[in-house]
Tab-separated table of C-alpha atoms in Angstrom:
chain	number	residue	atom	x	y	z
A	1	UNK	CA	-75.229	109.427	-2.819
A	2	UNK	CA	-77.628	111.947	-4.365
A	3	UNK	CA	-79.603	109.261	-6.217
A	4	UNK	CA	-80.455	105.659	-5.483
A	5	UNK	CA	-82.888	103.096	-6.880
A	6	UNK	CA	-84.372	99.809	-5.755
A	7	UNK	CA	-87.251	98.266	-3.838
A	8	UNK	CA	-88.066	97.393	-0.244
A	9	UNK	CA	-88.277	93.597	-0.228
A	10	UNK	CA	-91.673	92.413	1.039
A	11	UNK	CA	-92.512	89.409	3.207
A	12	UNK	CA	-94.056	87.653	0.203
A	13	UNK	CA	-90.883	88.075	-1.852
A	14	UNK	CA	-88.742	86.796	1.032
A	15	UNK	CA	-91.095	83.823	1.465
A	16	UNK	CA	-90.800	82.916	-2.236
A	17	UNK	CA	-86.991	83.021	-2.014
A	18	UNK	CA	-87.018	80.862	1.114
A	19	UNK	CA	-89.404	78.347	-0.482
A	20	UNK	CA	-86.965	78.031	-3.396
A	21	UNK	CA	-84.112	77.357	-0.967
A	22	UNK	CA	-86.210	74.674	0.787
A	23	UNK	CA	-87.242	72.999	-2.485
A	24	UNK	CA	-83.562	72.524	-3.286
A	25	UNK	CA	-82.930	71.240	0.253
A	26	UNK	CA	-80.150	73.760	0.913
A	27	UNK	CA	-81.680	75.316	4.028
A	28	UNK	CA	-79.269	73.786	6.554
A	29	UNK	CA	-77.821	76.908	8.154
A	30	UNK	CA	-75.532	77.490	11.125
A	31	UNK	CA	-76.076	81.266	11.236
A	32	UNK	CA	-78.635	83.857	10.217
A	33	UNK	CA	-77.704	87.566	10.191
A	34	UNK	CA	-80.131	90.461	9.723
A	35	UNK	CA	-79.634	94.212	9.647
A	36	UNK	CA	-81.468	97.242	8.266
A	37	UNK	CA	-85.130	96.523	7.509
A	38	UNK	CA	-88.002	98.896	6.795
A	39	UNK	CA	-90.985	96.558	6.514
A	40	UNK	CA	-92.782	94.991	9.497
A	41	UNK	CA	-94.172	92.001	7.599
A	42	UNK	CA	-90.675	91.251	6.257
A	43	UNK	CA	-89.331	91.299	9.810
A	44	UNK	CA	-92.119	88.998	11.001
A	45	UNK	CA	-91.321	86.607	8.135
A	46	UNK	CA	-87.665	86.609	9.216
A	47	UNK	CA	-88.800	85.520	12.706
A	48	UNK	CA	-90.909	82.684	11.228
A	49	UNK	CA	-87.974	81.510	9.083
A	50	UNK	CA	-85.486	81.682	11.989
A	51	UNK	CA	-87.845	79.661	14.193
A	52	UNK	CA	-88.262	77.031	11.468
A	53	UNK	CA	-84.500	76.840	10.879
A	54	UNK	CA	-83.901	76.502	14.637
A	55	UNK	CA	-86.314	73.603	14.810
A	56	UNK	CA	-84.209	71.875	12.131
A	57	UNK	CA	-80.921	72.928	13.776
A	58	UNK	CA	-81.240	73.838	17.486
A	59	UNK	CA	-77.605	75.059	17.411
A	60	UNK	CA	-78.330	77.734	14.793
A	61	UNK	CA	-77.194	81.192	15.929
A	62	UNK	CA	-79.274	84.209	14.911
A	63	UNK	CA	-77.331	87.477	14.913
A	64	UNK	CA	-79.568	90.555	14.804
A	65	UNK	CA	-78.507	94.154	14.363
A	66	UNK	CA	-81.732	95.862	15.538
A	67	UNK	CA	-81.450	98.942	13.325
A	68	UNK	CA	-83.913	101.494	14.705
A	69	UNK	CA	-82.077	104.806	14.934
A	70	UNK	CA	-79.318	106.772	16.630
A	71	UNK	CA	-78.688	109.950	18.601
A	72	UNK	CA	-82.245	110.106	19.929
A	73	UNK	CA	-84.194	109.688	16.694
A	74	UNK	CA	-85.536	106.751	14.706
A	75	UNK	CA	-84.703	106.278	11.043
A	76	UNK	CA	-87.057	103.393	10.401
A	77	UNK	CA	-90.879	103.473	10.643
A	78	UNK	CA	-92.051	103.533	14.277
A	79	UNK	CA	-94.143	100.375	13.831
A	80	UNK	CA	-90.944	98.314	13.531
A	81	UNK	CA	-90.112	98.956	17.193
A	82	UNK	CA	-92.730	96.630	18.770
A	83	UNK	CA	-91.875	93.895	16.257
A	84	UNK	CA	-88.201	94.050	17.245
A	85	UNK	CA	-89.015	94.186	20.955
A	86	UNK	CA	-91.703	91.493	21.103
A	87	UNK	CA	-90.772	89.113	18.285
A	88	UNK	CA	-87.254	89.567	16.913
A	89	UNK	CA	-85.091	90.096	20.016
A	90	UNK	CA	-86.642	87.082	21.837
A	91	UNK	CA	-85.465	84.698	19.066
A	92	UNK	CA	-82.033	86.350	18.622
A	93	UNK	CA	-78.878	84.838	20.125
A	94	UNK	CA	-76.593	87.835	19.522
A	95	UNK	CA	-77.721	91.472	19.207
A	96	UNK	CA	-75.696	94.577	18.379
A	97	UNK	CA	-77.712	97.689	19.302
A	98	UNK	CA	-76.225	101.139	19.749
A	99	UNK	CA	-77.043	103.009	22.972
A	100	UNK	CA	-80.234	104.577	21.580
A	101	UNK	CA	-81.526	101.208	20.361
A	102	UNK	CA	-80.643	99.459	23.635
A	103	UNK	CA	-82.477	102.171	25.593
A	104	UNK	CA	-85.480	101.991	23.265
A	105	UNK	CA	-85.765	98.204	23.537
A	106	UNK	CA	-85.539	98.185	27.343
A	107	UNK	CA	-87.169	101.508	28.256
A	108	UNK	CA	-84.156	102.366	30.453
A	109	UNK	CA	-81.717	105.251	29.950
A	110	UNK	CA	-77.952	104.774	30.089
A	111	UNK	CA	-76.027	107.498	31.900
A	112	UNK	CA	-73.401	105.351	33.632
A	113	UNK	CA	-71.595	102.051	33.177
A	114	UNK	CA	-73.852	100.572	35.883
A	115	UNK	CA	-76.906	101.587	33.801
A	116	UNK	CA	-75.359	99.960	30.731
A	117	UNK	CA	-74.814	96.690	32.617
A	118	UNK	CA	-78.445	96.766	33.812
A	119	UNK	CA	-79.669	97.427	30.246
A	120	UNK	CA	-77.600	94.520	28.920
A	121	UNK	CA	-79.055	92.291	31.662
A	122	UNK	CA	-82.572	93.375	30.639
A	123	UNK	CA	-81.748	92.505	27.026
A	124	UNK	CA	-80.450	89.092	28.146
A	125	UNK	CA	-83.747	88.537	29.947
A	126	UNK	CA	-85.535	89.157	26.635
A	127	UNK	CA	-83.642	86.286	24.965
A	128	UNK	CA	-80.131	86.945	23.558
A	129	UNK	CA	-77.134	85.407	25.327
A	130	UNK	CA	-74.710	87.897	23.751
A	131	UNK	CA	-75.310	91.664	23.722
A	132	UNK	CA	-72.856	94.238	22.393
A	133	UNK	CA	-73.716	97.940	22.680
A	134	UNK	CA	-71.692	99.116	19.710
A	135	UNK	CA	-71.389	102.772	20.733
A	136	UNK	CA	-72.434	104.881	23.704
A	137	UNK	CA	-72.266	108.401	25.096
A	138	UNK	CA	-70.453	107.277	28.246
A	139	UNK	CA	-67.301	109.271	29.077
A	140	UNK	CA	-64.190	107.472	27.791
A	141	UNK	CA	-61.231	107.074	30.138
A	142	UNK	CA	-58.831	107.599	27.233
A	143	UNK	CA	-60.209	111.056	26.358
A	144	UNK	CA	-62.944	112.461	24.151
A	145	UNK	CA	-61.369	111.180	20.931
A	146	UNK	CA	-62.646	107.743	21.889
A	147	UNK	CA	-66.030	105.979	22.023
A	148	UNK	CA	-67.109	103.512	24.693
A	149	UNK	CA	-68.626	100.177	23.681
A	150	UNK	CA	-69.788	97.450	26.047
A	151	UNK	CA	-70.564	93.762	25.754
A	152	UNK	CA	-72.114	91.042	27.859
A	153	UNK	CA	-72.279	87.281	27.336
A	154	UNK	CA	-74.202	84.730	29.394
A	155	UNK	CA	-72.964	81.157	29.758
A	156	UNK	CA	-74.617	78.117	31.248
A	157	UNK	CA	-72.169	75.990	33.240
A	158	UNK	CA	-72.312	72.177	33.060
A	159	UNK	CA	-74.112	72.137	36.437
A	160	UNK	CA	-76.837	74.409	35.025
A	161	UNK	CA	-75.778	77.602	36.839
A	162	UNK	CA	-75.264	80.821	34.874
A	163	UNK	CA	-72.251	83.069	34.617
A	164	UNK	CA	-71.883	86.384	32.729
A	165	UNK	CA	-68.771	87.938	31.180
A	166	UNK	CA	-68.976	91.693	30.642
A	167	UNK	CA	-66.438	93.797	28.788
A	168	UNK	CA	-65.760	97.453	28.044
A	169	UNK	CA	-63.777	98.617	25.052
A	170	UNK	CA	-62.729	102.122	23.995
A	171	UNK	CA	-62.328	102.721	20.281
A	172	UNK	CA	-60.862	105.751	18.464
A	173	UNK	CA	-63.351	108.121	16.806
A	174	UNK	CA	-62.926	109.007	13.139
A	175	UNK	CA	-64.200	112.339	11.797
A	176	UNK	CA	-66.105	111.010	8.784
A	177	UNK	CA	-69.396	109.338	7.904
A	178	UNK	CA	-69.142	105.810	6.546
A	179	UNK	CA	-71.879	103.614	5.124
A	180	UNK	CA	-71.889	99.923	5.993
A	181	UNK	CA	-69.889	99.950	9.228
A	182	UNK	CA	-72.836	98.504	11.184
A	183	UNK	CA	-73.177	95.635	8.700
A	184	UNK	CA	-69.431	94.984	8.817
A	185	UNK	CA	-69.457	95.043	12.625
A	186	UNK	CA	-72.317	92.524	12.906
A	187	UNK	CA	-70.663	90.241	10.332
A	188	UNK	CA	-67.309	90.391	12.123
A	189	UNK	CA	-68.894	89.740	15.531
A	190	UNK	CA	-70.645	86.706	14.018
A	191	UNK	CA	-67.324	85.438	12.635
A	192	UNK	CA	-65.263	86.032	15.766
A	193	UNK	CA	-67.857	84.666	18.195
A	194	UNK	CA	-67.857	81.561	15.963
A	195	UNK	CA	-64.106	81.227	16.553
A	196	UNK	CA	-64.346	82.255	20.246
A	197	UNK	CA	-67.866	81.221	21.330
A	198	UNK	CA	-67.092	81.459	25.061
A	199	UNK	CA	-64.665	84.390	25.043
A	200	UNK	CA	-66.451	87.669	24.359
A	201	UNK	CA	-63.341	89.678	25.293
A	202	UNK	CA	-61.267	88.170	22.460
A	203	UNK	CA	-64.195	88.205	19.995
A	204	UNK	CA	-64.716	91.938	20.657
A	205	UNK	CA	-60.994	92.741	20.426
A	206	UNK	CA	-60.800	90.986	17.049
A	207	UNK	CA	-64.024	92.610	15.806
A	208	UNK	CA	-63.139	96.161	16.824
A	209	UNK	CA	-59.578	95.741	15.523
A	210	UNK	CA	-60.923	94.711	12.099
A	211	UNK	CA	-63.145	97.806	12.141
A	212	UNK	CA	-60.165	100.002	13.012
A	213	UNK	CA	-58.004	98.622	10.182
A	214	UNK	CA	-60.771	98.884	7.557
A	215	UNK	CA	-61.726	102.427	8.596
A	216	UNK	CA	-58.112	103.654	8.761
A	217	UNK	CA	-57.365	102.215	5.313
A	218	UNK	CA	-60.562	103.813	3.979
A	219	UNK	CA	-59.967	107.266	5.465
A	220	UNK	CA	-56.320	107.333	4.265
A	221	UNK	CA	-57.385	106.411	0.744
A	222	UNK	CA	-60.275	108.918	0.785
A	223	UNK	CA	-58.004	111.802	1.856
A	224	UNK	CA	-55.539	110.826	-0.846
A	225	UNK	CA	-58.290	110.973	-3.482
A	226	UNK	CA	-59.872	114.182	-2.149
A	227	UNK	CA	-56.601	116.100	-2.033
A	228	UNK	CA	-55.159	118.437	0.616
A	229	UNK	CA	-57.727	120.413	2.645
A	230	UNK	CA	-60.759	118.815	0.956
A	231	UNK	CA	-63.399	116.746	2.712
A	232	UNK	CA	-63.812	113.291	1.109
A	233	UNK	CA	-67.094	112.568	-0.703
A	234	UNK	CA	-69.307	109.499	-0.029
A	235	UNK	CA	-67.945	107.587	-3.072
A	236	UNK	CA	-64.401	108.204	-1.833
A	237	UNK	CA	-65.395	106.851	1.606
A	238	UNK	CA	-66.625	103.468	0.332
A	239	UNK	CA	-65.190	100.924	2.782
A	240	UNK	CA	-61.948	99.355	1.499
A	241	UNK	CA	-63.145	95.822	2.155
A	242	UNK	CA	-61.259	93.849	-0.509
A	243	UNK	CA	-58.056	95.732	0.236
A	244	UNK	CA	-58.493	94.798	3.932
A	245	UNK	CA	-58.814	91.043	3.341
A	246	UNK	CA	-55.707	90.164	5.375
A	247	UNK	CA	-56.812	92.371	8.294
A	248	UNK	CA	-60.307	90.868	8.241
A	249	UNK	CA	-58.849	87.342	8.384
A	250	UNK	CA	-56.206	88.025	11.033
A	251	UNK	CA	-56.303	91.522	12.513
A	252	UNK	CA	-53.448	92.920	14.564
A	253	UNK	CA	-55.078	93.730	17.916
A	254	UNK	CA	-55.146	97.507	18.364
A	255	UNK	CA	-58.014	97.820	20.858
A	256	UNK	CA	-58.044	95.838	24.092
A	257	UNK	CA	-61.192	95.070	26.057
A	258	UNK	CA	-61.400	95.330	29.846
A	259	UNK	CA	-63.420	92.794	31.800
A	260	UNK	CA	-65.884	94.602	34.077
A	261	UNK	CA	-68.125	93.279	36.840
């Protein structure tokens, strides 16, 4: 959009909201989800709140989309990077970086699937048990109209030993710019890992299939509004979320994940 209004929420404002929630004794949460943030103190307050909530409920799952940038450049202030790396990622249970963000957080470049696995292992070592690299520049096996995403999930067996499931999934590219797909992805991964906590393959297939259905419905509608030969505008490309309710609840699987070593 050409114009937008609003404020960047500060740590103090977040703290006041959280205090209100606590005063009413409605701060029993199973999940916390965070995405795009521009303020370091806000992010640090999120970490404090997550730690407090985890003390009250050790089973709480914190899902973090570490929004830092894409395609080699940051689109948040640089001082957010050390906060994510040193404070946020260590308390997160599930993270959903893109390739650029995963490389930034680990200091390691991804130029092969082996590199991606090593980066996901480094991210595990920082704290999260589930890592999904939402998009990468790796060459797709299905052709250049697809994007490669990868996921990794650590499990602790009853005897205390660890096992890791890693998956690769290729998703069709769409020639348009959408706003909110990262938020939708993180929300869907939260929902489907809730239903399949020990099966990353199925959780990813469900998540990416929801994304496919929502995006296809959106792009079809946008082209219809724009008319023949015209490129849809941002308002026409608003995600068709309500219209996709049935697909969000029970998506037909259109993208299958491959288990990799």
